[in-house]
Coordinates of C-alpha atoms in Angstrom, one line a residue:
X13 CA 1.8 5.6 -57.7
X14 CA 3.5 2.9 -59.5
X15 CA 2.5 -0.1 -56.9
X16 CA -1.1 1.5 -57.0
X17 CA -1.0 0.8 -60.9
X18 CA -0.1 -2.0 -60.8
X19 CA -2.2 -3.5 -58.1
X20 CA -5.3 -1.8 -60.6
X21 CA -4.3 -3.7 -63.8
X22 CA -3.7 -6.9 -61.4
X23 CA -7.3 -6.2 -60.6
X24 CA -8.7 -6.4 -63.8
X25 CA -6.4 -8.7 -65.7
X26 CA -7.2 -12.2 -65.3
X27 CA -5.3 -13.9 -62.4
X28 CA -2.5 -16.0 -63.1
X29 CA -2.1 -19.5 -61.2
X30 CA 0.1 -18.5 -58.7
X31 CA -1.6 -14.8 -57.3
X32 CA -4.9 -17.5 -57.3
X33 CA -2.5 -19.7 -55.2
X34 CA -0.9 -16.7 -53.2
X35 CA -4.9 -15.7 -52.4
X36 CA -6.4 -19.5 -51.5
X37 CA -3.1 -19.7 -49.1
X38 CA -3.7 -16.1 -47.3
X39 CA -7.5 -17.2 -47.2
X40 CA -7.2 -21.0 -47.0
X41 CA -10.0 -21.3 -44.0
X42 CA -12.4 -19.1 -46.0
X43 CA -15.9 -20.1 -46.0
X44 CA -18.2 -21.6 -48.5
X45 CA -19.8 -19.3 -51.5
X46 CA -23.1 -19.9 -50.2
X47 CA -22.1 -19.1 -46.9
X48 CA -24.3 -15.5 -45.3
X49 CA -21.4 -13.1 -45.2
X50 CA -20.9 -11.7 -41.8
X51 CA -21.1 -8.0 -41.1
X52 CA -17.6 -6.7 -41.3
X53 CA -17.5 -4.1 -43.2
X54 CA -15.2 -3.3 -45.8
X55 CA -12.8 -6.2 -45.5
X56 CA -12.5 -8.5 -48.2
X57 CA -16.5 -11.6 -47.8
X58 CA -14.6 -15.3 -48.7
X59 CA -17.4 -15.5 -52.2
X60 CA -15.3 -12.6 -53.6
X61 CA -12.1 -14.5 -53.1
X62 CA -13.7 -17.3 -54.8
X63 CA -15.6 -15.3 -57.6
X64 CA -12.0 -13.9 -58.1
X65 CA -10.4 -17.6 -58.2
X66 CA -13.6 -18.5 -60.9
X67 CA -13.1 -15.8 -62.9
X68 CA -8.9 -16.9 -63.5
X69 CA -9.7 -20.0 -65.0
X70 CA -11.9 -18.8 -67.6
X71 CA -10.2 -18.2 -70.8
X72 CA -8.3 -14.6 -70.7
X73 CA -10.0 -12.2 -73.5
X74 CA -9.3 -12.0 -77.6
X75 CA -7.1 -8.7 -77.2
X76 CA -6.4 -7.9 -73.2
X77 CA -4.1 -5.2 -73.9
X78 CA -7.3 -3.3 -75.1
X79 CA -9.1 -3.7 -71.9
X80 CA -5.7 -2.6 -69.8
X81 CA -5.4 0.4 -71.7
X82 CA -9.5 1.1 -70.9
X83 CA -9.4 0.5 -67.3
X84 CA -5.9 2.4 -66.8
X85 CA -7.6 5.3 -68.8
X86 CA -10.8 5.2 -66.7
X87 CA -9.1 5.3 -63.3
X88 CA -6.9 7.8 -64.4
X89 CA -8.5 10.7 -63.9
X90 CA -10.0 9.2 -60.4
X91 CA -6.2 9.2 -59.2
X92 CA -6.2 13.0 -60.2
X93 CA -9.6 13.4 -57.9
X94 CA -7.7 11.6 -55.3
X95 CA -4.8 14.1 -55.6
X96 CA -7.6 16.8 -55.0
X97 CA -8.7 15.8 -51.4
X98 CA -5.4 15.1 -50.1
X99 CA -4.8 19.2 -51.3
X100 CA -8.2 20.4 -51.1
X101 CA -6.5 23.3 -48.6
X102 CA -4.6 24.6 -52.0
X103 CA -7.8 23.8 -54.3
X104 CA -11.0 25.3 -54.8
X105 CA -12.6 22.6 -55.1
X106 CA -14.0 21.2 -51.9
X107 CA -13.3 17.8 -51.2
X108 CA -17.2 16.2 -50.2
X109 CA -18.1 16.9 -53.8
X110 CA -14.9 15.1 -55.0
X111 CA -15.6 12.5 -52.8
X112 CA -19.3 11.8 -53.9
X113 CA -18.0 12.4 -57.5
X114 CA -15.5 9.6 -57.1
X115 CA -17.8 7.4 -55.2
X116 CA -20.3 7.4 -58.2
X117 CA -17.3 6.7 -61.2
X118 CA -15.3 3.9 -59.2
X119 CA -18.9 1.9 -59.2
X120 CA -19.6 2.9 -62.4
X121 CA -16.3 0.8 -63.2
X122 CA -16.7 -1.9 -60.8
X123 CA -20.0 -2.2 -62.8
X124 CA -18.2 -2.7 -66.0
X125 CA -15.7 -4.9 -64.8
X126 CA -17.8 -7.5 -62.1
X127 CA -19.1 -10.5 -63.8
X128 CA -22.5 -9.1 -64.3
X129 CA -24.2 -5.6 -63.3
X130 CA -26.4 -8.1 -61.0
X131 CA -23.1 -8.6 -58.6
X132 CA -22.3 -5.4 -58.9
X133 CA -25.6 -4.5 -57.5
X134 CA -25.0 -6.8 -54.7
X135 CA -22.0 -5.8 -53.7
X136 CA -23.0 -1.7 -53.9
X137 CA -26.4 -2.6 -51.4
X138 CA -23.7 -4.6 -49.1
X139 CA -21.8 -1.6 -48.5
X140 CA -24.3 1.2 -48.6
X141 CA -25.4 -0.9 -45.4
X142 CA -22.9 -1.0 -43.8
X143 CA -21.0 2.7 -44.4
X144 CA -24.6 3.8 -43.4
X145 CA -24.1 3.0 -40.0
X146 CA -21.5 5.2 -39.8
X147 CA -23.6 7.8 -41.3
X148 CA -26.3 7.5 -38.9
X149 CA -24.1 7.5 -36.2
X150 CA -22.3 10.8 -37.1
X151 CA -25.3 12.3 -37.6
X152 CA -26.7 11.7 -34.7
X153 CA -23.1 12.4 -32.5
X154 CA -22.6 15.7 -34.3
X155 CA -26.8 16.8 -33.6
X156 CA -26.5 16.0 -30.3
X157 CA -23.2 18.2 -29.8
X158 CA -24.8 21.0 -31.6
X159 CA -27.9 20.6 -28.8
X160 CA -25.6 20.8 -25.9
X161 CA -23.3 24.0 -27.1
X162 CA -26.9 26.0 -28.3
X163 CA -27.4 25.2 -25.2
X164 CA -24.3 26.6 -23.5
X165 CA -23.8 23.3 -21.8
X166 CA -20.2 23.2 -22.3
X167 CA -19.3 26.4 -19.7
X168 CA -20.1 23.8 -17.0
X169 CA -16.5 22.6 -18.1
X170 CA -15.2 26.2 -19.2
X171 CA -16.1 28.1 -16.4
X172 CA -14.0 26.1 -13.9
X173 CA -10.6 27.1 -15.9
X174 CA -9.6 30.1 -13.3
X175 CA -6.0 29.8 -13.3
X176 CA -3.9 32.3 -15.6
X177 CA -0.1 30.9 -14.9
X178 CA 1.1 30.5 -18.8
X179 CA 2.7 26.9 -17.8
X180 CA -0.3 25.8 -15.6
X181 CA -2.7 27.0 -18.2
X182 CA -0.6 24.9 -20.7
X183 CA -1.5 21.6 -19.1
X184 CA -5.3 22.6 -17.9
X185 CA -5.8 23.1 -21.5
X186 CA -4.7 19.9 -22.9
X187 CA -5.9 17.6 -20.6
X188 CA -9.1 19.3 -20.2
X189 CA -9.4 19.0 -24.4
X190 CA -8.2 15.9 -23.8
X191 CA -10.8 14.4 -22.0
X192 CA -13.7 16.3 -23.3
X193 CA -12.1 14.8 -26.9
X194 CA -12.6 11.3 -25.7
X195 CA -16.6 11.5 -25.5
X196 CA -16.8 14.4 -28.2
X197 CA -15.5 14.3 -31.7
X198 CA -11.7 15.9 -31.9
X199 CA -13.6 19.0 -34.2
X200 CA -16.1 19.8 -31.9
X201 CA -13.6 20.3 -28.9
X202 CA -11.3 21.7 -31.1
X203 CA -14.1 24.7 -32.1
X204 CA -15.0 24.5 -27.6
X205 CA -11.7 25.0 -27.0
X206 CA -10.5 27.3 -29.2
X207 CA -13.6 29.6 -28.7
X208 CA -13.0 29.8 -24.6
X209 CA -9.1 30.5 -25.4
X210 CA -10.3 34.0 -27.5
X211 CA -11.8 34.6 -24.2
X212 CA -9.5 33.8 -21.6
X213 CA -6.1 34.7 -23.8
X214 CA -5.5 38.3 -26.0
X215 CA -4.5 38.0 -29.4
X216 CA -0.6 36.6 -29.0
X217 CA 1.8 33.6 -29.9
X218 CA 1.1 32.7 -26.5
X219 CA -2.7 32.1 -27.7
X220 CA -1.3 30.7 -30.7
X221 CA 0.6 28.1 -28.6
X222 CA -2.0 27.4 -26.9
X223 CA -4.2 26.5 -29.9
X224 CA -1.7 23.9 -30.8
X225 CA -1.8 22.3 -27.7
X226 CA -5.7 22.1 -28.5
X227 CA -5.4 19.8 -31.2
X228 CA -2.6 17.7 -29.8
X229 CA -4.9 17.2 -27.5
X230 CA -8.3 16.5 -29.3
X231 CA -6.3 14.0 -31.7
X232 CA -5.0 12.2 -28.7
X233 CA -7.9 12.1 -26.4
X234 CA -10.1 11.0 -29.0
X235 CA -7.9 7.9 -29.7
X236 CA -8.4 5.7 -26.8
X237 CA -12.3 5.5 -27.2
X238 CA -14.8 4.0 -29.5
X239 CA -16.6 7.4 -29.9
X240 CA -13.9 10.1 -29.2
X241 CA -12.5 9.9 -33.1
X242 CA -14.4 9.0 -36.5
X243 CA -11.8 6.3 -37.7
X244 CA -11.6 5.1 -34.0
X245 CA -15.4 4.8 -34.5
X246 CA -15.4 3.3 -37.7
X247 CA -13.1 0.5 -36.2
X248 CA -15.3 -0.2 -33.6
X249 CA -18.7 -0.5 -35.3
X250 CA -17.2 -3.0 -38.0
X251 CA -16.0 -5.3 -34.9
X252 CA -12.1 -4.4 -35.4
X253 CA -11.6 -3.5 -31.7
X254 CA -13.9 -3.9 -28.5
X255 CA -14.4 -1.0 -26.1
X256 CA -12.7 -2.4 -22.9
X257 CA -9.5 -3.2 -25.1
X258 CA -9.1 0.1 -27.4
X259 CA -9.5 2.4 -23.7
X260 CA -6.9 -0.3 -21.9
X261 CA -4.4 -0.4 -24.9
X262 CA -4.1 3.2 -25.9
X263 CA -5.1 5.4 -22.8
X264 CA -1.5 5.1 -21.7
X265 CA 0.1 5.8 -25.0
X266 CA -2.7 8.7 -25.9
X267 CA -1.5 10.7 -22.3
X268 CA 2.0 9.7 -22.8
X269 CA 1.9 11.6 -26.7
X270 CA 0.2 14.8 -25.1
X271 CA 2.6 15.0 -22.2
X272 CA 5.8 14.7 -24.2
X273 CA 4.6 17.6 -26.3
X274 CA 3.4 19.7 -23.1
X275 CA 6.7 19.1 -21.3
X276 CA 8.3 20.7 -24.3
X277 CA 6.1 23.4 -24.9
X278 CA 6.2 24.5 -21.3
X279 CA 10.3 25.1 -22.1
X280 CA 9.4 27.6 -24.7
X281 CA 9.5 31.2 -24.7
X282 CA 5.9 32.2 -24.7
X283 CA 4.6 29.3 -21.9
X284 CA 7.1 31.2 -19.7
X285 CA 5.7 34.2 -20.1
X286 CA 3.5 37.2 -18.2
X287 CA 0.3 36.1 -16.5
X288 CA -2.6 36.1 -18.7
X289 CA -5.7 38.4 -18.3
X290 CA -9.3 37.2 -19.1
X291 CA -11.6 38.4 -21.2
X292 CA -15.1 39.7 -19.9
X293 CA -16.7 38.1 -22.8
X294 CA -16.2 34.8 -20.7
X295 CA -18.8 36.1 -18.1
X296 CA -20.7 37.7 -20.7
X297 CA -22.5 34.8 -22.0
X298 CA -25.0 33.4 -20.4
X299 CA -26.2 29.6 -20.3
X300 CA -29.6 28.5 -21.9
X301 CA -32.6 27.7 -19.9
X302 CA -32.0 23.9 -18.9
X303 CA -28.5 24.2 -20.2
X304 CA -27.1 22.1 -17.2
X305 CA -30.0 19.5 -17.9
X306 CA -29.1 19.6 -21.6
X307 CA -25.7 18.9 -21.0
X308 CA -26.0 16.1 -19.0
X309 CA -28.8 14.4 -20.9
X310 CA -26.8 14.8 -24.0
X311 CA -23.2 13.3 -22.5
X312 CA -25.4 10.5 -21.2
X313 CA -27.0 9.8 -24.5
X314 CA -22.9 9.6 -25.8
X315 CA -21.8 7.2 -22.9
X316 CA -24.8 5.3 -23.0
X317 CA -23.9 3.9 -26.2
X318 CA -22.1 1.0 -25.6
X319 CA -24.3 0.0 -23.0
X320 CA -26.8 -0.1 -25.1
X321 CA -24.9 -2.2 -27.9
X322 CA -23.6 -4.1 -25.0
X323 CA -27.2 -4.7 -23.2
X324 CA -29.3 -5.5 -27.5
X325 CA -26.7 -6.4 -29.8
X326 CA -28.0 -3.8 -32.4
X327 CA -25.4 -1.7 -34.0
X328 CA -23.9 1.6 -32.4
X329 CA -26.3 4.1 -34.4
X330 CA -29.2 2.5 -32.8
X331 CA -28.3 3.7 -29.6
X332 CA -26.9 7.0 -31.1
X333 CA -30.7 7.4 -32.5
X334 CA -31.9 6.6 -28.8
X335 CA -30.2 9.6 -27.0
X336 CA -31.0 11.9 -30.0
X337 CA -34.7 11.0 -29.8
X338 CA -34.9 11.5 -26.3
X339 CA -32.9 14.5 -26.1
X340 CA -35.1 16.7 -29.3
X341 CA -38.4 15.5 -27.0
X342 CA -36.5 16.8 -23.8
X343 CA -35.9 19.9 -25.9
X344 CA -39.3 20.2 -27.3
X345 CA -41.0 20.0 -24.0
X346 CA -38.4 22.4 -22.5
X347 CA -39.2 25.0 -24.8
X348 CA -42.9 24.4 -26.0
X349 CA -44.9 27.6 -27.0
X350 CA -41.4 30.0 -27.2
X351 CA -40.8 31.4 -30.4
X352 CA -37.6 32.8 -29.5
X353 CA -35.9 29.5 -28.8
X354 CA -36.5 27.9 -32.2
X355 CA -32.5 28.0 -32.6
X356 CA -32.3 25.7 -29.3
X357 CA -34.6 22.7 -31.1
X358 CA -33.1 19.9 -33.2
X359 CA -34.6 20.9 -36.2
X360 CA -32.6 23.9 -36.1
X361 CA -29.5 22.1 -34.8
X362 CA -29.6 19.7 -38.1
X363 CA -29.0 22.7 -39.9
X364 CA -26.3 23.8 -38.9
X365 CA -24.3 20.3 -38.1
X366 CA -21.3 19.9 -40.6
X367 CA -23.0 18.1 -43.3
X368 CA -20.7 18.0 -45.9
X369 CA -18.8 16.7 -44.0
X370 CA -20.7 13.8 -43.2
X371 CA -21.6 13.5 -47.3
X372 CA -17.5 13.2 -47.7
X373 CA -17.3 10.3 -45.1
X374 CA -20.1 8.7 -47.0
X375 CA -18.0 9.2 -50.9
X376 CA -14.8 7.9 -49.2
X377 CA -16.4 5.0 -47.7
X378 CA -18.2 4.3 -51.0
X379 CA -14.7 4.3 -53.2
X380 CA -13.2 2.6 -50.8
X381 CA -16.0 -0.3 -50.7
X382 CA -15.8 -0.4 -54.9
X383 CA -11.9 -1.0 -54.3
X384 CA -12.7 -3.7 -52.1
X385 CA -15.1 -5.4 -54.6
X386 CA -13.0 -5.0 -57.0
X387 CA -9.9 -6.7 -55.2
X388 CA -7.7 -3.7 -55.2
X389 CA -7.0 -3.0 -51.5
X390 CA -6.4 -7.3 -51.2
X391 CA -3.7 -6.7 -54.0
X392 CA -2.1 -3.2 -52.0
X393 CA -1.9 -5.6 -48.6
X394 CA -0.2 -8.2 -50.7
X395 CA 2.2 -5.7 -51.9
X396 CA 2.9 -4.4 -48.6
X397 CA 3.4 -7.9 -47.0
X398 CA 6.0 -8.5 -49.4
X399 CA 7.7 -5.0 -48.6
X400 CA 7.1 -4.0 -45.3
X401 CA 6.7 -7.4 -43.5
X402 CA 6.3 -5.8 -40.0
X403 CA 3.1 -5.2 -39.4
X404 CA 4.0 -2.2 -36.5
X405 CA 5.9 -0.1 -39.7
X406 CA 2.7 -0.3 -41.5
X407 CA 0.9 0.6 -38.9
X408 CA 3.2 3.9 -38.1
X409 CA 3.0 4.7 -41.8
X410 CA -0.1 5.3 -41.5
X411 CA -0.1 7.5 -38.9
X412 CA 3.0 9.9 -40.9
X413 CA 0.5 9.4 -44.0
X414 CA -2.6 11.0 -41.8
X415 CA -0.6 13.9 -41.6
X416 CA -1.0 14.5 -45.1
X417 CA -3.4 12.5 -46.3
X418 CA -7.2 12.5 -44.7
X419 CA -7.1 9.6 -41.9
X420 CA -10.4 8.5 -42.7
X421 CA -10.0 7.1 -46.3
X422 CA -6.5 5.4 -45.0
X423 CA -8.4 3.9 -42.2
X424 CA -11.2 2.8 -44.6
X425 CA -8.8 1.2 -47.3
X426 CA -6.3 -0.2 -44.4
X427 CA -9.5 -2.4 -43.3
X428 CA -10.5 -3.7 -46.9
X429 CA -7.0 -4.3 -47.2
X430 CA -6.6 -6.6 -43.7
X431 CA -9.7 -8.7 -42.7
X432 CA -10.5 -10.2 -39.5
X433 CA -8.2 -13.5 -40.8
X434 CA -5.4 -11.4 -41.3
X435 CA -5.2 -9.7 -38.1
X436 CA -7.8 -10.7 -35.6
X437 CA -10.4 -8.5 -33.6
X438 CA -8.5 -6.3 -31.0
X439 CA -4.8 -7.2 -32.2
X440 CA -1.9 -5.0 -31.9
X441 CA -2.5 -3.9 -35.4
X442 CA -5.8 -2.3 -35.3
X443 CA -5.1 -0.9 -31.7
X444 CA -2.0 1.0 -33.2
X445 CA -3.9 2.1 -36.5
X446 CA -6.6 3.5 -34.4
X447 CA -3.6 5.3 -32.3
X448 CA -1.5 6.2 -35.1
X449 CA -4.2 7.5 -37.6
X450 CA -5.9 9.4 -34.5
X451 CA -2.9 11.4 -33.4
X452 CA -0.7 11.4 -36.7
X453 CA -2.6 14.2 -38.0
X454 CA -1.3 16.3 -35.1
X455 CA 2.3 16.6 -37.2
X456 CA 1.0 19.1 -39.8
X457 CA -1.8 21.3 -39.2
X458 CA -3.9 20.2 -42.2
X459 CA -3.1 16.5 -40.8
X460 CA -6.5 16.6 -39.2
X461 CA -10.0 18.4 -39.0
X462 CA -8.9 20.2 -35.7
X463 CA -5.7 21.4 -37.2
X464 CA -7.6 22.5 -40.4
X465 CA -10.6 23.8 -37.6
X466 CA -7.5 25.9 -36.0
X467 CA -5.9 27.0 -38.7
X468 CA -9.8 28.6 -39.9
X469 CA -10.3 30.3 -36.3
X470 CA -7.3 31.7 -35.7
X471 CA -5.7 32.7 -38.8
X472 CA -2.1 30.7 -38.3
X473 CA -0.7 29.5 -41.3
X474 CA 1.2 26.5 -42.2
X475 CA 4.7 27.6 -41.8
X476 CA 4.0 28.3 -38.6
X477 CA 3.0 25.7 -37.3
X478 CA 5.4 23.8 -39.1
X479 CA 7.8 25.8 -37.0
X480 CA 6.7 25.8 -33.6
X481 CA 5.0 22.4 -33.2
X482 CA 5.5 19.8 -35.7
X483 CA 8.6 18.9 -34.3
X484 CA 6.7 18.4 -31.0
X485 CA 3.8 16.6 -32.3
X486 CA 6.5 14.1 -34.0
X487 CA 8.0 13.4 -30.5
X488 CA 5.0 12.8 -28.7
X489 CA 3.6 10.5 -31.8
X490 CA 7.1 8.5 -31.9
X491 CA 6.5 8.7 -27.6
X492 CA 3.1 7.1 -28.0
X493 CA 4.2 4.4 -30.3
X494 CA 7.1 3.1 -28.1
X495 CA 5.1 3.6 -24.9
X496 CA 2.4 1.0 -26.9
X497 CA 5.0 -1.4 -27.5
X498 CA 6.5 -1.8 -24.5
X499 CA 2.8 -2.2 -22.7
X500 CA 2.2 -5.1 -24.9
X501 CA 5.3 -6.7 -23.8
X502 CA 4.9 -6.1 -19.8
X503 CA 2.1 -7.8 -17.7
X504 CA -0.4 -4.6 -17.4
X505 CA -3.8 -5.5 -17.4
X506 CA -7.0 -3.4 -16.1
X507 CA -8.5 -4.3 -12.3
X508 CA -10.7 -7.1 -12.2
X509 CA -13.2 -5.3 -11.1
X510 CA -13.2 -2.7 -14.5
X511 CA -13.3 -6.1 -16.7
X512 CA -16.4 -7.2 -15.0
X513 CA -18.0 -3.8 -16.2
X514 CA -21.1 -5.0 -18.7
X515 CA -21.1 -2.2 -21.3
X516 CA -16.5 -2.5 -21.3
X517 CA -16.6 -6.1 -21.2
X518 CA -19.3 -7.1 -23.5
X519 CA -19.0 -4.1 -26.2

């Protein structure tokens, strides 16, 4: 806490002549003030850098002890709001209400402290446009998802699991999660998964096992795509990494951390156990009428989106909002004049997506952007320049903080901290955030919203999982990292003819 402090009184204390220096040098080929800032959200627009260098020649105030001694008091109790989502598993207080609640104070603040409430404004409609892409996109990602399991559409993948070996079993489950992870979000194969393994699996540490191996996977598959995890996501729509590079960089690395932990699982006690006997709850349930048509309209609405940024330029939710339009009309005319399919229409789906869940993306994103303003997060990534030079240890931190710490803020306040100058678009650096942040989580099962997702279904505490996989998790996360590394320094590179692809190679 002590760098955090310091980096919020550097904020708000006028700068001295050599942090102005230390920021013109870091951002020496910024642009003019009156240049349009480009569309990258929450890093750090060049007329902040300069308000900021404005603002420390002016004359510092009568008494500025008295301000310090305000601003530390105000942000006080928003580091004690902070401590509540990273904990919110031993709170009652859920975290999307902290996370609005923090939103609204840390602008409140900014307000008081920006030159005038008129740049304050500014710089609040700035990011409200751009974390509203986000929004818009996980809205319509998580409706679209809700469509296809009303529909049933996901026993198309389900129903072709027939084997009952404890080892094979162990593998068809975590690459099957693993790929369905990549074009689904890591939650909503988590709750596919897990649901089909009550059915398939009786009540046993085997099953428990087996649930683990369910969010290794889901955390890893949804790494090495643009739409497979949110911070992945969130990297992609503000132009940190490109399509073709994040699936050539980290599919390797993503396989390579779910097959160290599945080699060691299948050593254990309960993957070398008794065959398995099914459930007939898994031939019980039946698919909804058009389910198969469902399910493939609603995957193709998920791929197709970044063709479609690819083919018009227009952000990622645009395309999102294609394949849910067409999809609810599909729907609609599927079902027109039956009363007793109401629960199969969009209308119905939007009610029961996870939308506090989608309000606590949209508080993070909003503290986080009032840090940036306020020059907070540039501070932090000064700090940690200075004390971690190695950009790779920073990197990995991350991903052992995700573990504890939600990975969407760190992913948020790790791009206000590093712009586009600091670490151009598809680097090593944001490749192994979006790996490290995506399968981090897996170490601890509150890392993530699949562990958290798991731990809800299935009853298995922390302890225990503490017990029996962390230490796996850990190897195939220190696995992935390595095998990351080494690609970069070996000649691998994709077949021409995937390159030439126009929604990889343009996106």
């Amino acid at each position: 806490m002590a760098p955090l402090s310091s980096c919020l009184l550097a904020a708000v204390r006028p700068a001295s002549p050599s942090s102005s220096a230390l920021l013109r040098h870091r951002h020496r080929h910024a642009l003019p003030l009156s240049t349009t800032r480009r569309p990258l959200p929450l890093t750090l627009p060049p007329h902040r850098l300069r308000l900021s260098a404005a603002t420390s020649s002016s004359p510092p105030p009568e008494d500025p002890d008295d301000d310090y001694e305000e601003i530390v008091t105000l942000y006080a109790p928003l580091m004690k709001l902070a401590h509540s989502i990273i904990f919110e598993e031993s709170l009652a207080f859920n975290k999307s209400g902290v996370g609005l609640l923090m939103a609204v104070c840390l602008w409140v603040i900014r307000s008081i402290g920006a030159p005038s409430t008129d740049v304050a404004v500014q710089e609040l409609s700035q990011t409200t446009a751009e974390v509203s892409e986000i929004v818009f996109f996980l809205l319509g990602a998580m409706t679209i998802v809700e469509i296809v399991d009303a529909h049933q559409g996901f026993k198309l993948v389900t129903d072709n699991i027939s084997t009952r070996n404890p080892r094979t079993l162990l593998w068809v489950i975590g690459f099957v999660t693993f790929f369905l992870s990549s074009v689904l979000d890591n939650l909503t194969s988590t709750i596919v998964m897990v649901s089909l393994l009550r059915k398939l699996v009786p009540p046993s540490e085997y099953r428990k096992l087996l649930g683990a191996v369910v969010v290794i996977s889901a955390n890893a598959g949804g790494a090495w795509t643009p739409i497979g995890d949110v911070t992945t996501t969130m990297l992609w729509i503000h132009g940190q990494i490109t399509t073709l590079k994040i699936m050539q960089g980290l599919f390797l690395p993503s396989v390579v951390s779910l097959a160290v932990p599945l080699a060691l699982m299948s050593l254990t006690s309960e993957a070398n156990g008794s065959s398995q006997k099914s459930s007939s709850l898994l031939s019980s349930e039946q698919m909804a009428p058009r389910g198969q048509l469902v399910f493939c309209v609603g995957l193709g609405a998920l791929l197709f989106v970044p063709v479609f940024k690819a083919l018009t330029g227009l952000p990622p939710f645009m395309g999102m909002m294609l394949g849910l339009a067409i999809l609810w009309i599909l729907t609609d005319a599927i079902h027109y004049g039956d009363s007793g399919r109401q629960r199969l229409k969009v209308p119905q789906a939007l009610s029961r997506i996870d939308t506090q869940g989608v309000l606590f993306f949209l508080g993070i994103l909003l503290s986080v952007g009032s840090l940036e303003s306020a020059g907070i997060l540039r501070q932090l990534a000064n700090y940690l320049d200075a004390n971690i030079p190695n950009s790779d240890l920073i990197a990995s931190a991350i991903g052992v903080a995700s573990a504890i710490i939600d990975n969407v803020p760190l992913v948020a306040a790790t791009m206000g901290m590093y712009d586009l100058t600091s670490f151009p678009q598809d680097s090593d650096f944001w490749q192994l955030v979006a790996f490290c942040a995506g399968t981090g989580g897996s170490m601890l099962i509150i890392g993530s919203a699949a562990g958290v997702a798991f731990m809800g279904m299935e009853k298995v505490d922390f302890f225990w999982y503490f017990r029996k996989v962390s230490g796996f998790a850990l190897a195939g996360y220190a696995a992935g990292i390595i095998t990351y590394l080494a690609a970069q320094n070996l000649p691998l590179s994709l077949p021409t003819s995937l390159a030439e692809i126009p929604f990889i190679s343009g996106s």
